[in-house]
Every structure is written in C-alpha cells, then in structure tokens.
Amino acid sequence: MPDQQQIFSTLKEYFGYDSFRPLQQDIINSIFNGKDNLVIMPTGGGKSICYQLPALLLPGATLVISPLIALMKDQVDGLRTNGISAAFINSSQAASEQQDIYQKLIDREIKLLYVAPESLSFLDTILSRIEVSLIAIDEAHCISAWGHDFRPAYTQLGYLKNRFPKIPLIALTATADKATRQDICTQLNISNATQHLASFDRENLSLEVRPGNKRIEQIIDFLTDKPNDSGIIYCLSRKATQMLAEKLQNQGFIAEAYHAGIAHEKRSSVQEGFINDTIQIVCATIAFGMGIDKSNVRWVIHYNLPKNIEGYYQEIGRAGRDGLPSSTLLFHSYADVVQLQKFADMSGNKEVQLAKLDRMKQYAESLSCRRKILLSYFGELIEKDCGNCDVCKNPPTFIDGTIITQKTLSTLVRIKEQEPIGTIIDVLRGAQNTAIHEKGYQRIKTYGIGNDISWRDWQQYIIQLINQGYIEIAFHQNNKLKLTERSKKVLFEGEKVSLAHLKEFEKIKEVAAAQSKKVKANTLFDKLRELRLGLAKEAGIPAYQIFNDATLKEMEQQRPMTDAEFIQINGVGKQKMQDYGYQFIKAIIDFSKEKTKKKKSPKKGNTHKETLSLYRDGLSIEEIALKRKLAQSTIFSHITKLYQEGEPIDLRQFVDKEDINAIKKAKIELNDPEGLKPYFEHFEETIDYNTIRLALNIIEQEDRIAK
C-alpha cells in the first residue's frame, strides 16, 4: 500500500487538490487494503477520484464499467487533460482503433480502460493477457431493478468478482435507497463490501416545484434573470426537447435539443458545445449529463415530473457541482403522472416503478420542506427545515377544508367511484358537456355544488386529498378515483380536514402588473379579440375555434411580427398560420405602431403622472392637493389609478386596518356589489368614498395573491 504522502502528492499532481473531500481518503485506503466497496455519493461529491487515484498507484490497469458513450468520452478526455493515460472501447470505434488500444493495454501504456457492460464479452481474451488491479462499476444503480435506469446488461457483471476474486471491486452511484444498495451488493457478489454513504445534502441547490401550467412562459421568465448561465432542461419525450429548444431559440437563447434519436455526430456536437460554453442550454432526455463533469451548470429544470426520486436527485445534482448557489425547478401535472403510469405498465417491474412514482408525486405535491423529504428518502434525517426550498421560503397557510372534502367524497360515492379526476371536477362544477349528460350525472345530488371554485383549484384540492390518504387513484382502472378507509372518518365520523390555501408561485409585483392589464381598456388583447370575432362571423364558426384566449394572451405578450415568430405561439398550427397569420400579425404591428406614436406625441390626460412625481418627492395627499389646486378626492383617485397601473404605492398608509376589515366584511354581506355607493350607504356615510375605494383595491390585491 502506498504511504499517505505518496497518495497526497498524486492527488495534487494529477488532480490539483491539496486535500480530500469527505470519505474519499477512507475509500481509497480501503481499496489499497484490497477490500470491496460500495460508494453512495451525490453528484459533485467526487466519486470518480475514489478509483482514478488508486488506478495511478496500482501496478496494473483499472477496468471501469460505464453505461454511456458520452460518459466515457467525458471521463477519458478529462483524464487525458490531467496527463493520465486512459481510453475507452465502444461501438463507435473502428476495429483498427480498438486493436491499437488493446495493444497499449498489453504494453501497460493505459492505466484506465472504460467499457460499456454490453462490450465486456468482446474483451474476454484481452483481459486474460493483462494485469487487472481494480474494477470500478460506475452508475451501479443500473444493475438493480429496484433502482432507476435499470439496464439488463449490468446484470452480467456479477461474474467479474468470480473471475477476479482477489481484485478489489468498487461500485459507485449518486443515488440508491436501502433496497437498491443491498441489491447492488448481492448481484455483484460483494456482499461483504464496505459501504460508504456520503451526505446527500446539497445545501447550495435551491429546490422549487411548480404546477405545469404555461411551462414555456414560466421557463422563459425563469431564464430572463439568468442570461449567461448554463443549464439543462429535462423532458420526458424527444419531441418535447426539440419543441422547447426551438421555442427558446426564437426567444434569443442559445439552446439545442439532445436525445437518442439525433445522429451521433450531432449529439457529440451538442455535448461538446455545452461543455465548452458555446451552447448555453440543452433540452434533453434524461441520459444527457450523466457523468459529465461540468462544474458551472447553474440551473436544472425538469419540464416533466421524473419517474422516481433517485433519478430526479441525480439529475438536479448536475447543477452547482462547484458548490456555488444554483437553482432547480420542477414542473409537474396530472398528465405527467398518467404518462409515467403508462411507462410503468410497460416495464418489467411495474409494482416497483409505481411505488417509486408515487413517492415522486408526493414530493412534488408536498407542503413541507422538500429537502427533508429528499434526504429522508435516502435514510438521512435533518432536524431543521432547509430554508432553501420554495415551501420554506413561502410556507403555506391552511384553511378548514372539511366541506370541500365532504363535497368531493360525496360525489365519489354518488358516481360509484367510476370516474377519474377530470370528470369528478366537472360534476362538482356543474359542467354542461356530453360526457356528463350521457351518464346522467347532472341528476345526482352533488352536481354543481362546487361551482364557486375554479377547475384548477379543484384539481389542486383533490390532489391534496390524495396525498393525505382520503382518496386513491386506481391506475389499473383508467385512473378512477376511489375512497379509502380514511374517507369514512370524514363522511361518517366528523373528522376535520385541513387543506393548504392555494397560492400562485409568482412574484407579487408580477401579479399586480398582470392584473393591472385587465383594467386597461383598448389593450392589444382587446384588439385581437375583435379581429377574431370578425373572422369567426365571416367563417360562420365559434370564435374559439380560430384561436382561444390563451393563444391571444401569448400573442399579446410575445408580439410576433413575422411568420417565423407567429408560428411559435402556442395554438398556432400550420393551417391557422396560413389562414389567419397575415391578419393577426398586421393587427399586432398596427397596434405597436399606434402605441409608439402615442408615446412620441404630447400626452393629454396624464394628470395622475404629475401626482406621482409629487408623491415620489415625499409630499402628503394634502400637500399634493394644495400644490395642484385640486380636491383631495381627485388626488386619491390618481393614487388609486397609479396603484392599478403597477406603481409601488402602499395604499395601507392611507386606510386604517379596522376600515379594511369592515369593508371586507361588507363586501361579502353585500354580495360584492358594483360601485361604491352601496358601501357608502351600508356604513351610513361614516366611511368616505376615498377610503372605500382604496380599501377595495387593497382587498382585491390580497385576493389575487391568495389565489
């Protein structure tokens, strides 16, 4: 065994470090003592050095089993850059190139040989002619059907220990739960291996989960604050990677798609560009990034819900490998769950995959510290909340959800647990569609009893009930919702249910800005609706069949002025582009020209802007009114208008808290009347119109944030 001075000098010479990270030195010493090892170390924790350094000091060659060509190439390139002789064997090489590598092995000119498990059988003759000093199996979770990314070819690796019984074997992976760890050791015939479990806590990674609504819009907004940062967006399908890359390209981002259906040369080019920072964003299927040692990935986005926590944690671990603060964002939807359920149905271990998917779903929908959930999954417990996840930063408030729960469960009873979540919501909201009427659901007692709650909010409440065990999804019965034993406690035993108060994951300022557009007249959205209505009348079809409101909203936001830009809008297909593209693009251009003209011309009626200038100078309402020779009520109307336009004005400084609460109560009692006079009369003229107007704006803002 080399002495510690030699080990540290090798660490410095070839890897540039003066000290080891946690566990690295213990693992290396264990290898030199001839022991087998199982290493569970999160991405960025320094797994590779645990076998690369011993390889330099052991007499023979080190055989490294690696699952992907991309992984091998990256590792070998990195080693060669460090002056270490390394090579890989895979199907992309010519026979002559492989023969050259074999000869170098025989001549002891190669210290590390990377090979895919599928190629091991072709090396049988060569392995008998060289000295093997160490066997490393990277991404060892692939051997276990209990883990993620199971690869049948890995199951053949158990023979290596039988063939080289005296050679130390080290199995390494970034993620593996207890069952997977045991399975790895059993299948590799290293039941006595020393297990090294590093902390899974990557404190530098912020964790955020959002509902999968308007994902592209949210991603673009997310990336706007990160114009020069590298990142990866993981998607379930090849089609999604290409669609997303094109969308981002059209927004000015340097983005490329990466998946197995792309030619090898193109994939290699994308990988190289990403590693070399000439490509900023890669939209990829899950294989991308495995083993790539790019330290400055600043963010990772999951466009879809991952199929299990192991894969998710490994993938987000590719961000912030240098330890600097990095962001992770996960989108999820019910449709993702259904799709992943189908994938599980086609797998060889359906029950395991479904169980892991369920854990993943619970994480995504959790209302408690996300880092605690991740770490506990891998058997690591922390006492305090992390403070660096969306739940910790925006802790939910809870409401009494007993009535909501009773309405939901009663509906399940009345439709005899025969429908999925969408139909349940339609019944609760009193939908008038064919499916409802064909089955006679409009006649059941609970039909329409939840029409005061939006479709989306019903979906979120029901998901919470699923998470809390009041409802379960029968995946094997087309995702029908079923009652559970716990349901009976609510229906028959008076059990109370708490549900999280639903909030949008948006900045307050953005919410205010978005809502302020709604009160403006003559917006681009209004113009596009007028155009749509006219075209619909000419064609004799419903307006929504031309473009729905969401598509018009995206047009308003993106302002496409060319065919290439317009076709990128959600809801614009080839045919609609041909039929309506010219008219809508012209309307957008005309509107933009008109707005520009108005900005350049002298403005009239902007008296409230003069009020804003004086307000910013620190003048009070009374002082502004005196200076402008206007009534205080006029100044208050200016302040209200400015607030609605998104100016950062705190209206609470002008209204007592007691008045706000009284007006809020009156709003309910009066059934949200139009105008201010009903309030004025309700309070018997004791609260003036200015106070009522300001209070209603405050209440409206609170309601928007709470939704």
XYZ file of C-alpha atoms in Angstrom:
707
model
C 0.000 0.000 0.000
C 1.375 3.457 -0.884
C 2.073 5.742 2.056
C -0.118 8.740 2.714
C 2.494 11.182 1.451
C 2.543 9.424 -1.919
C -1.267 9.425 -2.058
C -1.450 13.154 -1.337
C 1.293 14.000 -3.811
C -0.581 12.054 -6.501
C -3.779 13.904 -5.587
C -2.018 17.225 -6.064
C -0.054 16.293 -9.173
C -2.841 14.809 -11.231
C -5.978 16.325 -9.784
C -4.763 19.627 -8.359
C -6.193 19.246 -4.853
C -4.388 19.581 -1.559
C -6.958 17.691 0.474
C -9.700 15.121 0.048
C -13.401 15.636 0.297
C -15.336 13.707 2.945
C -14.977 9.897 2.641
C -12.586 9.992 -0.345
C -9.490 9.135 1.639
C -11.254 6.339 3.562
C -12.451 4.786 0.295
C -9.027 5.000 -1.333
C -7.323 3.420 1.682
C -9.916 0.638 1.675
C -9.107 -0.127 -1.980
C -5.397 -0.261 -1.242
C -6.217 -2.729 1.555
C -7.814 -4.990 -1.057
C -11.415 -4.560 0.083
C -14.563 -4.296 -1.994
C -16.507 -1.039 -1.631
C -19.929 0.376 -2.343
C -19.870 4.168 -2.612
C -23.053 6.240 -2.465
C -22.029 9.828 -3.067
C -24.148 12.612 -4.590
C -23.263 14.107 -7.930
C -20.431 16.549 -7.442
C -19.209 14.754 -4.335
C -16.059 13.427 -6.028
C -16.820 9.743 -6.735
C -14.506 9.377 -9.735
C -11.352 10.285 -7.875
C -12.007 7.378 -5.499
C -10.934 4.915 -8.207
C -8.953 7.160 -10.556
C -6.316 7.981 -7.984
C -5.747 4.342 -6.883
C -5.509 3.395 -10.580
C -2.408 5.557 -10.900
C -0.643 3.872 -7.994
C -1.696 0.259 -8.588
C 0.601 -1.811 -10.837
C -1.868 -2.942 -13.499
C -4.853 -1.459 -15.324
C -8.162 -0.394 -13.852
C -11.286 -1.572 -15.657
C -14.161 0.917 -15.449
C -17.684 -0.169 -16.407
C -19.610 2.841 -17.666
C -23.106 2.903 -19.210
C -22.842 5.638 -21.822
C -20.528 6.664 -24.620
C -20.950 10.276 -23.587
C -19.905 9.463 -20.047
C -16.830 7.523 -21.171
C -15.692 10.226 -23.551
C -16.024 12.944 -20.967
C -14.160 10.968 -18.331
C -11.363 9.946 -20.691
C -10.967 13.461 -22.070
C -10.725 14.788 -18.535
C -8.154 12.211 -17.528
C -6.026 12.863 -20.598
C -6.154 16.568 -19.859
C -4.744 15.721 -16.438
C -1.935 13.721 -18.039
C -3.365 10.310 -17.212
C -3.310 7.540 -19.812
C -6.885 6.418 -20.360
C -9.000 5.017 -23.176
C -12.460 3.670 -23.883
C -13.857 0.878 -26.009
C -17.275 1.187 -27.607
C -19.207 0.511 -30.781
C -18.438 3.898 -32.306
C -14.796 2.970 -32.905
C -13.229 1.303 -35.932
C -11.689 -2.140 -35.427
C -8.202 -0.760 -36.074
C -8.644 1.833 -33.318
C -9.743 -0.839 -30.877
C -6.794 -3.048 -31.776
C -4.454 -0.161 -31.065
C -5.995 0.253 -27.621
C -5.694 -3.484 -26.922
C -2.011 -3.390 -27.745
C -1.422 -0.432 -25.464
C -3.149 -2.330 -22.683
C -0.870 -5.284 -23.189
C 2.116 -2.939 -23.227
C 0.938 -1.352 -19.931
C 0.540 2.056 -21.555
C -3.062 2.529 -20.365
C -3.982 2.875 -16.703
C -7.764 3.176 -17.018
C -9.948 1.457 -19.600
C -13.614 2.453 -19.831
C -16.029 -0.027 -21.340
C -19.799 -0.459 -21.588
C -21.249 -3.599 -19.975
C -22.510 -4.756 -23.394
C -18.912 -4.799 -24.684
C -17.375 -6.839 -21.883
C -17.715 -10.161 -23.700
C -15.519 -8.887 -26.523
C -12.732 -8.154 -24.040
C -12.524 -11.671 -22.627
C -9.320 -12.576 -24.472
C -7.636 -9.273 -23.720
C -8.490 -9.445 -20.010
C -6.668 -12.752 -19.793
C -3.494 -11.117 -21.171
C -3.305 -8.046 -18.939
C -2.965 -7.381 -15.225
C -6.185 -6.014 -13.771
C -5.609 -4.263 -10.452
C -9.003 -2.683 -9.812
C -12.556 -2.959 -11.159
C -14.836 0.062 -10.887
C -18.526 -0.080 -11.757
C -19.886 3.403 -12.258
C -23.610 4.232 -12.155
C -24.028 0.965 -10.258
C -27.718 1.605 -9.636
C -28.292 0.422 -13.209
C -27.810 -3.173 -12.018
C -30.855 -3.101 -9.769
C -34.472 -3.394 -10.823
C -35.241 -1.619 -7.543
C -33.312 1.431 -8.691
C -33.768 3.804 -11.590
C -32.433 3.488 -15.144
C -32.264 -0.304 -14.869
C -30.109 -1.824 -17.621
C -30.265 -5.579 -18.195
C -26.674 -5.655 -19.454
C -25.497 -4.679 -15.968
C -26.815 -7.948 -14.556
C -23.978 -9.846 -16.233
C -21.390 -8.036 -14.128
C -21.670 -10.464 -11.237
C -19.201 -12.782 -12.980
C -16.373 -10.234 -12.620
C -15.891 -10.976 -8.932
C -15.887 -14.696 -9.657
C -13.245 -14.268 -12.345
C -11.108 -11.813 -10.331
C -11.796 -12.876 -6.728
C -8.694 -11.214 -5.293
C -9.085 -7.925 -7.156
C -10.884 -5.137 -5.247
C -14.168 -4.061 -6.804
C -15.725 -0.674 -6.209
C -19.331 0.093 -7.147
C -20.351 3.741 -7.285
C -23.600 5.640 -7.709
C -25.035 9.015 -6.818
C -28.387 7.724 -5.612
C -29.575 4.462 -4.121
C -32.037 3.703 -1.357
C -31.545 0.863 1.108
C -33.169 -1.803 -1.080
C -31.124 -0.769 -4.095
C -27.864 -0.777 -2.132
C -28.488 -4.304 -0.948
C -29.389 -5.447 -4.441
C -26.202 -3.949 -5.901
C -24.016 -5.849 -3.435
C -25.899 -9.115 -3.970
C -25.793 -9.021 -7.755
C -22.130 -8.007 -7.889
C -21.170 -10.756 -5.418
C -19.673 -8.237 -2.993
C -21.908 -8.920 -0.011
C -19.076 -8.052 2.388
C -18.290 -4.738 0.733
C -17.649 -1.732 2.920
C -20.454 0.745 2.343
C -19.661 4.450 2.269
C -22.655 6.786 2.396
C -21.832 10.451 1.948
C -24.292 13.130 2.956
C -26.893 13.746 0.290
C -27.437 17.295 1.437
C -26.512 19.700 -1.377
C -27.165 22.901 0.504
C -26.219 25.097 -2.454
C -29.129 23.819 -4.537
C -32.389 25.684 -4.185
C -35.410 23.442 -4.710
C -38.592 24.660 -6.340
C -41.678 22.896 -7.667
C -44.450 24.495 -9.716
C -47.660 23.271 -11.337
C -47.140 22.569 -15.029
C -49.269 25.423 -16.333
C -47.825 27.602 -19.117
C -44.457 25.920 -18.663
C -42.752 27.592 -21.600
C -43.844 31.017 -20.431
C -42.554 30.256 -16.934
C -39.252 28.907 -18.247
C -38.629 31.988 -20.345
C -39.363 34.142 -17.314
C -37.043 31.966 -15.208
C -34.237 32.297 -17.764
C -34.599 36.058 -18.155
C -32.784 36.509 -14.843
C -30.032 34.107 -15.942
C -28.930 35.383 -19.370
C -25.412 33.971 -19.248
C -25.827 30.866 -17.079
C -25.630 27.304 -18.358
C -28.431 24.890 -17.629
C -30.225 21.691 -18.571
C -33.943 21.189 -19.175
C -35.006 17.549 -18.864
C -38.048 16.349 -20.812
C -39.850 13.000 -20.986
C -40.142 12.895 -24.769
C -37.838 13.535 -27.702
C -40.495 15.693 -29.304
C -40.631 17.944 -26.255
C -36.855 18.513 -26.294
C -36.966 19.709 -29.883
C -40.076 21.834 -29.430
C -38.638 23.512 -26.360
C -35.228 24.132 -27.947
C -36.898 25.823 -30.920
C -39.061 27.973 -28.657
C -36.008 29.126 -26.714
C -34.012 29.766 -29.865
C -36.777 32.044 -31.075
C -36.507 33.942 -27.809
C -32.806 34.555 -28.411
C -31.383 31.804 -26.200
C -28.584 29.548 -27.401
C -30.342 26.226 -26.939
C -30.130 22.778 -28.519
C -32.043 19.515 -28.249
C -30.376 16.241 -27.245
C -31.897 12.765 -27.415
C -31.143 9.280 -28.700
C -32.956 9.878 -31.990
C -30.474 12.553 -33.056
C -27.485 11.465 -35.118
C -24.398 10.576 -33.088
C -22.360 13.379 -34.643
C -24.982 15.947 -33.717
C -25.263 14.663 -30.141
C -21.496 14.826 -29.774
C -21.515 18.358 -31.136
C -24.194 19.432 -28.654
C -22.348 17.849 -25.761
C -19.094 19.486 -26.754
C -20.765 22.840 -27.208
C -22.379 22.617 -23.782
C -19.174 21.592 -22.078
C -17.284 24.391 -23.834
C -19.921 27.026 -23.046
C -20.741 27.709 -26.691
C -24.206 26.254 -26.063
C -25.981 27.735 -23.076
C -28.994 25.459 -22.733
C -29.551 21.788 -23.547
C -33.113 20.454 -23.724
C -32.624 16.745 -23.245
C -33.940 13.388 -22.287
C -32.587 12.015 -19.023
C -29.447 10.376 -20.459
C -27.772 13.740 -21.032
C -25.433 14.914 -18.329
C -24.681 11.532 -16.798
C -21.039 11.640 -15.778
C -20.313 14.971 -17.483
C -18.071 16.930 -15.167
C -19.259 20.446 -15.986
C -18.953 22.395 -12.789
C -20.700 25.614 -13.805
C -24.190 24.324 -14.547
C -26.147 26.968 -12.683
C -29.636 25.517 -13.006
C -31.591 22.390 -13.901
C -35.235 22.367 -14.940
C -37.480 19.324 -15.158
C -40.108 20.054 -17.798
C -41.993 16.957 -16.649
C -42.299 15.027 -13.419
C -39.438 12.485 -13.144
C -40.366 8.854 -12.673
C -38.588 8.472 -9.339
C -36.688 10.386 -6.680
C -33.361 8.670 -7.395
C -33.291 9.881 -10.970
C -34.532 13.324 -10.015
C -31.873 13.802 -7.360
C -29.122 12.613 -9.650
C -30.251 14.993 -12.380
C -30.555 18.100 -10.203
C -27.147 17.173 -8.805
C -25.646 18.191 -12.131
C -26.213 21.800 -11.118
C -23.773 23.588 -8.855
C -21.078 20.945 -8.816
C -18.653 23.720 -7.898
C -20.604 24.379 -4.710
C -21.910 27.794 -5.741
C -25.619 28.632 -5.377
C -27.645 27.016 -8.152
C -31.326 26.686 -8.933
C -33.544 23.711 -9.631
C -37.105 23.912 -10.900
C -39.530 21.035 -11.311
C -42.816 21.233 -13.187
C -45.486 18.620 -12.610
C -49.002 17.898 -13.735
C -51.594 15.178 -13.532
C -50.923 14.411 -17.200
C -47.283 13.659 -16.309
C -48.423 11.113 -13.756
C -50.685 9.405 -16.269
C -47.873 9.243 -18.843
C -45.395 7.829 -16.338
C -48.009 5.316 -15.259
C -48.140 4.074 -18.843
C -44.355 3.739 -18.891
C -44.502 1.731 -15.677
C -47.146 -0.557 -17.172
C -44.681 -1.469 -19.917
C -41.788 -2.113 -17.544
C -40.729 -5.460 -16.187
C -41.198 -4.377 -12.577
C -44.459 -2.472 -12.674
C -45.223 -2.520 -8.948
C -41.813 -1.139 -8.027
C -41.985 1.616 -10.627
C -45.466 2.626 -9.483
C -44.371 2.780 -5.870
C -41.415 4.976 -6.745
C -43.572 7.169 -8.939
C -45.949 7.617 -6.031
C -43.082 8.803 -3.830
C -42.003 11.221 -6.537
C -45.524 12.582 -6.820
C -45.756 13.025 -3.061
C -42.543 15.033 -3.123
C -43.808 17.304 -5.892
C -47.078 17.987 -4.100
C -45.614 18.268 -0.629
C -46.400 21.151 1.676
C -43.354 20.595 3.911
C -39.612 21.173 3.497
C -38.590 19.469 0.262
C -35.000 18.827 1.316
C -36.209 16.904 4.342
C -38.247 14.661 2.049
C -35.315 14.009 -0.297
C -32.832 13.287 2.459
C -35.197 11.043 4.394
C -35.758 9.027 1.223
C -32.066 8.142 1.289
C -32.077 7.495 5.026
C -30.618 10.832 6.119
C -32.533 12.936 8.615
C -32.177 16.650 9.356
C -33.839 18.422 12.244
C -34.429 21.898 10.836
C -36.150 22.979 7.662
C -33.634 23.896 4.979
C -34.753 27.450 4.253
C -33.703 26.996 0.611
C -36.778 25.449 -0.993
C -39.991 27.016 -2.181
C -42.007 25.607 0.718
C -39.615 27.006 3.318
C -39.492 30.376 1.570
C -43.268 30.530 1.127
C -44.787 28.380 3.874
C -48.414 27.588 3.136
C -51.313 28.717 5.266
C -54.116 26.282 5.907
C -57.867 26.509 5.677
C -60.633 24.325 7.044
C -61.140 22.067 4.037
C -63.734 19.795 5.630
C -66.647 20.961 3.470
C -64.539 20.804 0.303
C -63.547 17.262 1.263
C -67.117 16.229 2.062
C -68.331 17.525 -1.296
C -65.611 15.588 -3.097
C -66.103 12.312 -1.239
C -69.892 12.523 -1.540
C -69.527 12.920 -5.288
C -67.317 9.828 -5.445
C -69.973 7.875 -3.579
C -72.755 9.020 -5.887
C -70.897 8.168 -9.098
C -69.874 4.839 -7.545
C -66.128 5.559 -7.800
C -66.204 5.106 -11.564
C -64.549 8.283 -12.845
C -61.107 9.981 -12.997
C -60.326 13.363 -11.529
C -61.429 15.409 -14.550
C -64.967 14.057 -14.550
C -65.230 14.466 -10.768
C -64.379 18.135 -11.123
C -66.849 18.556 -13.970
C -69.604 17.122 -11.761
C -68.667 19.357 -8.832
C -68.610 22.436 -11.044
C -71.822 21.546 -12.880
C -70.266 21.231 -16.323
C -72.602 21.052 -19.296
C -70.774 18.596 -21.529
C -71.712 15.463 -23.426
C -69.973 13.049 -21.069
C -71.871 14.396 -18.067
C -75.275 14.227 -19.739
C -74.754 10.816 -21.355
C -74.100 9.311 -17.926
C -76.858 11.267 -16.214
C -74.506 12.871 -13.707
C -76.437 16.147 -13.918
C -79.159 14.461 -11.872
C -77.060 13.483 -8.860
C -77.354 15.489 -5.658
C -73.821 16.921 -5.647
C -73.924 18.147 -9.248
C -72.768 21.790 -9.319
C -72.226 22.166 -5.564
C -68.640 23.306 -6.190
C -69.224 25.853 -8.942
C -67.768 28.589 -6.737
C -64.298 27.034 -7.032
C -62.269 27.126 -10.249
C -61.433 23.942 -12.154
C -57.741 24.334 -11.444
C -58.270 24.912 -7.710
C -60.494 21.828 -7.503
C -57.708 19.845 -9.120
C -55.193 21.052 -6.534
C -57.542 20.388 -3.603
C -58.241 16.833 -4.796
C -54.517 16.170 -5.215
C -54.041 17.250 -1.598
C -56.765 14.811 -0.562
C -54.974 12.054 -2.468
C -51.722 12.935 -0.685
C -53.449 12.874 2.677
C -54.918 9.451 2.021
C -58.604 10.380 1.715
C -58.665 9.340 -1.943
C -56.570 6.975 -4.008
C -56.031 6.624 -7.742
C -56.788 3.234 -9.295
C -54.170 3.378 -12.027
C -55.114 -0.090 -13.237
C -58.704 1.075 -13.745
C -58.079 4.045 -16.015
C -57.162 6.313 -13.107
C -60.546 6.195 -11.394
C -60.662 7.894 -8.003
C -61.508 5.606 -5.092
C -62.489 6.111 -1.481
C -60.182 4.874 1.264
C -60.706 3.768 4.854
C -59.826 7.281 5.919
C -62.654 8.664 3.757
C -65.180 7.163 6.154
C -63.862 9.247 9.028
C -64.820 12.404 7.163
C -68.124 11.133 5.832
C -69.387 9.387 8.956
C -67.232 10.286 11.972
C -66.907 14.066 11.662
C -63.167 14.185 11.070
C -61.904 17.657 10.192
C -59.591 18.210 7.206
C -57.025 20.961 6.722
C -56.062 21.954 3.202
C -53.349 24.312 2.080
C -54.553 27.684 0.925
C -53.707 27.775 -2.780
C -51.194 30.373 -3.909
C -49.577 31.113 -7.255
C -45.783 30.807 -7.358
C -45.397 34.287 -8.825
C -43.837 37.474 -7.612
C -46.311 39.918 -6.129
C -45.122 42.603 -8.476
C -45.722 40.378 -11.478
C -49.202 39.544 -10.261
C -50.006 43.216 -9.823
C -48.642 44.040 -13.271
C -50.590 41.221 -14.894
C -53.813 42.169 -13.152
C -53.398 45.835 -13.954
C -53.574 44.968 -17.646
C -57.077 43.657 -17.122
C -58.437 47.006 -16.068
C -56.934 48.828 -19.011
C -59.145 49.487 -21.976
C -58.096 49.172 -25.582
C -55.286 46.658 -24.986
C -53.763 44.502 -27.705
C -55.732 41.575 -26.314
C -58.939 43.528 -26.879
C -57.934 44.316 -30.459
C -57.124 40.670 -31.178
C -60.443 39.552 -29.737
C -62.283 41.992 -32.002
C -60.400 40.698 -35.018
C -61.088 37.088 -34.024
C -64.790 37.779 -33.626
C -64.997 39.372 -37.063
C -63.192 36.480 -38.728
C -65.383 33.969 -36.884
C -68.544 35.660 -38.083
C -67.303 35.626 -41.672
C -66.452 31.939 -41.432
C -69.594 31.032 -39.516
C -67.706 29.299 -36.723
C -67.266 29.880 -32.969
C -64.534 32.404 -32.171
C -62.581 29.954 -30.006
C -62.114 27.665 -32.998
C -59.903 30.302 -34.566
C -57.703 30.920 -31.505
C -58.520 30.536 -27.847
C -57.949 33.292 -25.309
C -54.701 31.740 -24.096
C -53.251 31.969 -27.596
C -54.296 35.602 -27.881
C -52.738 36.331 -24.496
C -49.466 34.837 -25.667
C -49.640 36.942 -28.835
C -50.150 39.998 -26.639
C -47.114 39.118 -24.581
C -44.740 37.972 -27.322
C -45.820 40.469 -30.012
C -44.860 38.245 -33.007
C -44.360 40.347 -36.127
C -43.039 37.777 -38.594
C -44.272 34.394 -39.798
C -41.396 32.667 -38.006
C -42.284 34.317 -34.710
C -46.019 33.807 -35.108
C -45.777 30.066 -35.774
C -44.010 29.671 -32.413
C -47.046 30.844 -30.473
C -48.918 28.089 -28.641
C -52.105 27.275 -30.538
C -50.824 28.398 -33.940
C -50.529 25.465 -36.318
C -49.549 25.404 -39.974
C -53.086 25.709 -41.269
C -54.069 28.530 -38.924
C -50.849 30.253 -39.817
C -51.896 30.153 -43.463
C -55.495 31.161 -42.772
C -55.103 33.873 -40.158
C -51.426 34.706 -39.764
C -51.436 37.766 -42.010
C -54.404 39.427 -40.300
C -53.149 38.876 -36.764
C -49.571 39.897 -37.496
C -50.853 43.048 -39.193
C -53.024 43.828 -36.158
C -50.061 43.410 -33.827
C -47.823 45.626 -35.965
C -50.521 48.302 -36.306
C -51.152 48.292 -32.559
C -47.428 48.594 -31.790
C -47.072 51.498 -34.241
C -50.027 53.265 -32.650
C -48.589 52.827 -29.154
C -45.235 54.172 -30.342
C -46.951 57.169 -31.939
C -48.801 57.933 -28.730
C -45.586 57.798 -26.739
C -43.950 60.298 -29.056
C -46.908 62.697 -29.180
C -47.724 65.132 -26.359
C -49.727 63.265 -23.763
C -53.066 64.503 -22.575
C -54.989 63.322 -19.584
C -51.875 62.159 -17.725
C -52.562 64.396 -14.770
C -52.134 61.422 -12.420
C -48.490 61.205 -13.541
C -47.931 64.705 -12.181
C -49.386 63.494 -8.905
C -46.946 60.564 -8.978
C -43.997 62.915 -9.346
C -45.046 64.916 -6.309
C -45.770 61.712 -4.340
C -42.253 60.487 -5.087
C -40.933 63.801 -3.788
C -42.451 62.908 -0.427
C -45.437 65.223 -0.372
C -48.565 64.169 1.531
C -52.025 63.932 -0.054
C -52.989 67.261 1.479
C -49.793 68.909 0.214
C -50.242 67.487 -3.291
C -53.851 68.687 -3.426
C -52.817 72.156 -2.245
C -49.920 72.411 -4.679
C -52.000 71.219 -7.648
C -55.077 73.185 -6.603
C -57.202 70.026 -6.786
C -59.556 68.332 -4.352
C -58.115 65.623 -2.120
C -60.661 63.176 -3.574
C -59.126 63.804 -7.004
C -55.640 63.110 -5.687
C -56.883 59.898 -4.083
C -58.334 58.828 -7.451
C -54.908 59.499 -9.001
C -53.239 57.364 -6.326
C -55.685 54.534 -6.999
C -55.071 54.695 -10.749
C -51.306 54.668 -10.243
C -51.601 51.641 -7.972
C -53.672 49.796 -10.582
C -51.013 50.553 -13.189
C -48.417 48.784 -11.068
C -46.711 51.699 -9.319
C -45.177 50.633 -5.976
C -47.566 52.526 -3.719
C -48.574 51.188 -0.301
C -52.259 52.009 -0.047
C -52.382 50.826 3.567
C -50.752 54.048 4.699
C -53.976 55.829 3.782
C -56.503 53.374 5.296
C -56.944 52.086 8.859
C -56.791 48.325 9.308
C -60.200 48.358 11.029
C -61.770 50.056 8.000
C -60.254 47.475 5.651
C -61.661 44.617 7.738
C -65.089 46.295 7.916
C -65.197 46.839 4.154
C -64.035 43.284 3.530
C -66.925 42.011 5.655
C -69.371 44.322 3.891
C -68.154 43.074 0.517
C -69.345 39.593 1.466
C -72.583 40.715 3.077
C -73.482 42.900 0.092
C -72.552 40.116 -2.352
C -69.722 42.108 -3.961
C -71.793 44.994 -5.331
C -70.755 47.169 -8.241
C -69.810 50.758 -7.475
C -69.049 52.457 -4.173
C -72.480 53.796 -3.226
C -73.791 50.516 -1.696
C -70.823 50.521 0.688
C -71.258 54.200 1.494
C -74.916 53.609 2.380
C -74.126 50.374 4.250
C -71.859 52.284 6.610
C -74.426 55.067 6.873
C -71.944 57.538 5.369
C -69.440 57.034 8.224
C -66.727 55.823 5.814
C -65.958 58.169 2.937
C -65.726 57.193 -0.706
C -61.930 57.652 -0.841
C -61.398 55.162 1.972
C -63.815 52.661 0.401
C -62.111 52.921 -2.998
C -58.620 52.409 -1.537
C -59.721 49.555 0.731
C -61.352 47.683 -2.153
C -58.143 47.908 -4.140
C -56.193 46.523 -1.174
C -58.689 43.661 -0.762
C -58.579 42.869 -4.480
C -54.781 42.698 -4.353
C -54.889 40.341 -1.350
C -57.384 38.089 -3.145
C -55.175 37.898 -6.254
C -52.141 36.906 -4.223
C -54.129 34.286 -2.279
C -55.467 32.557 -5.407
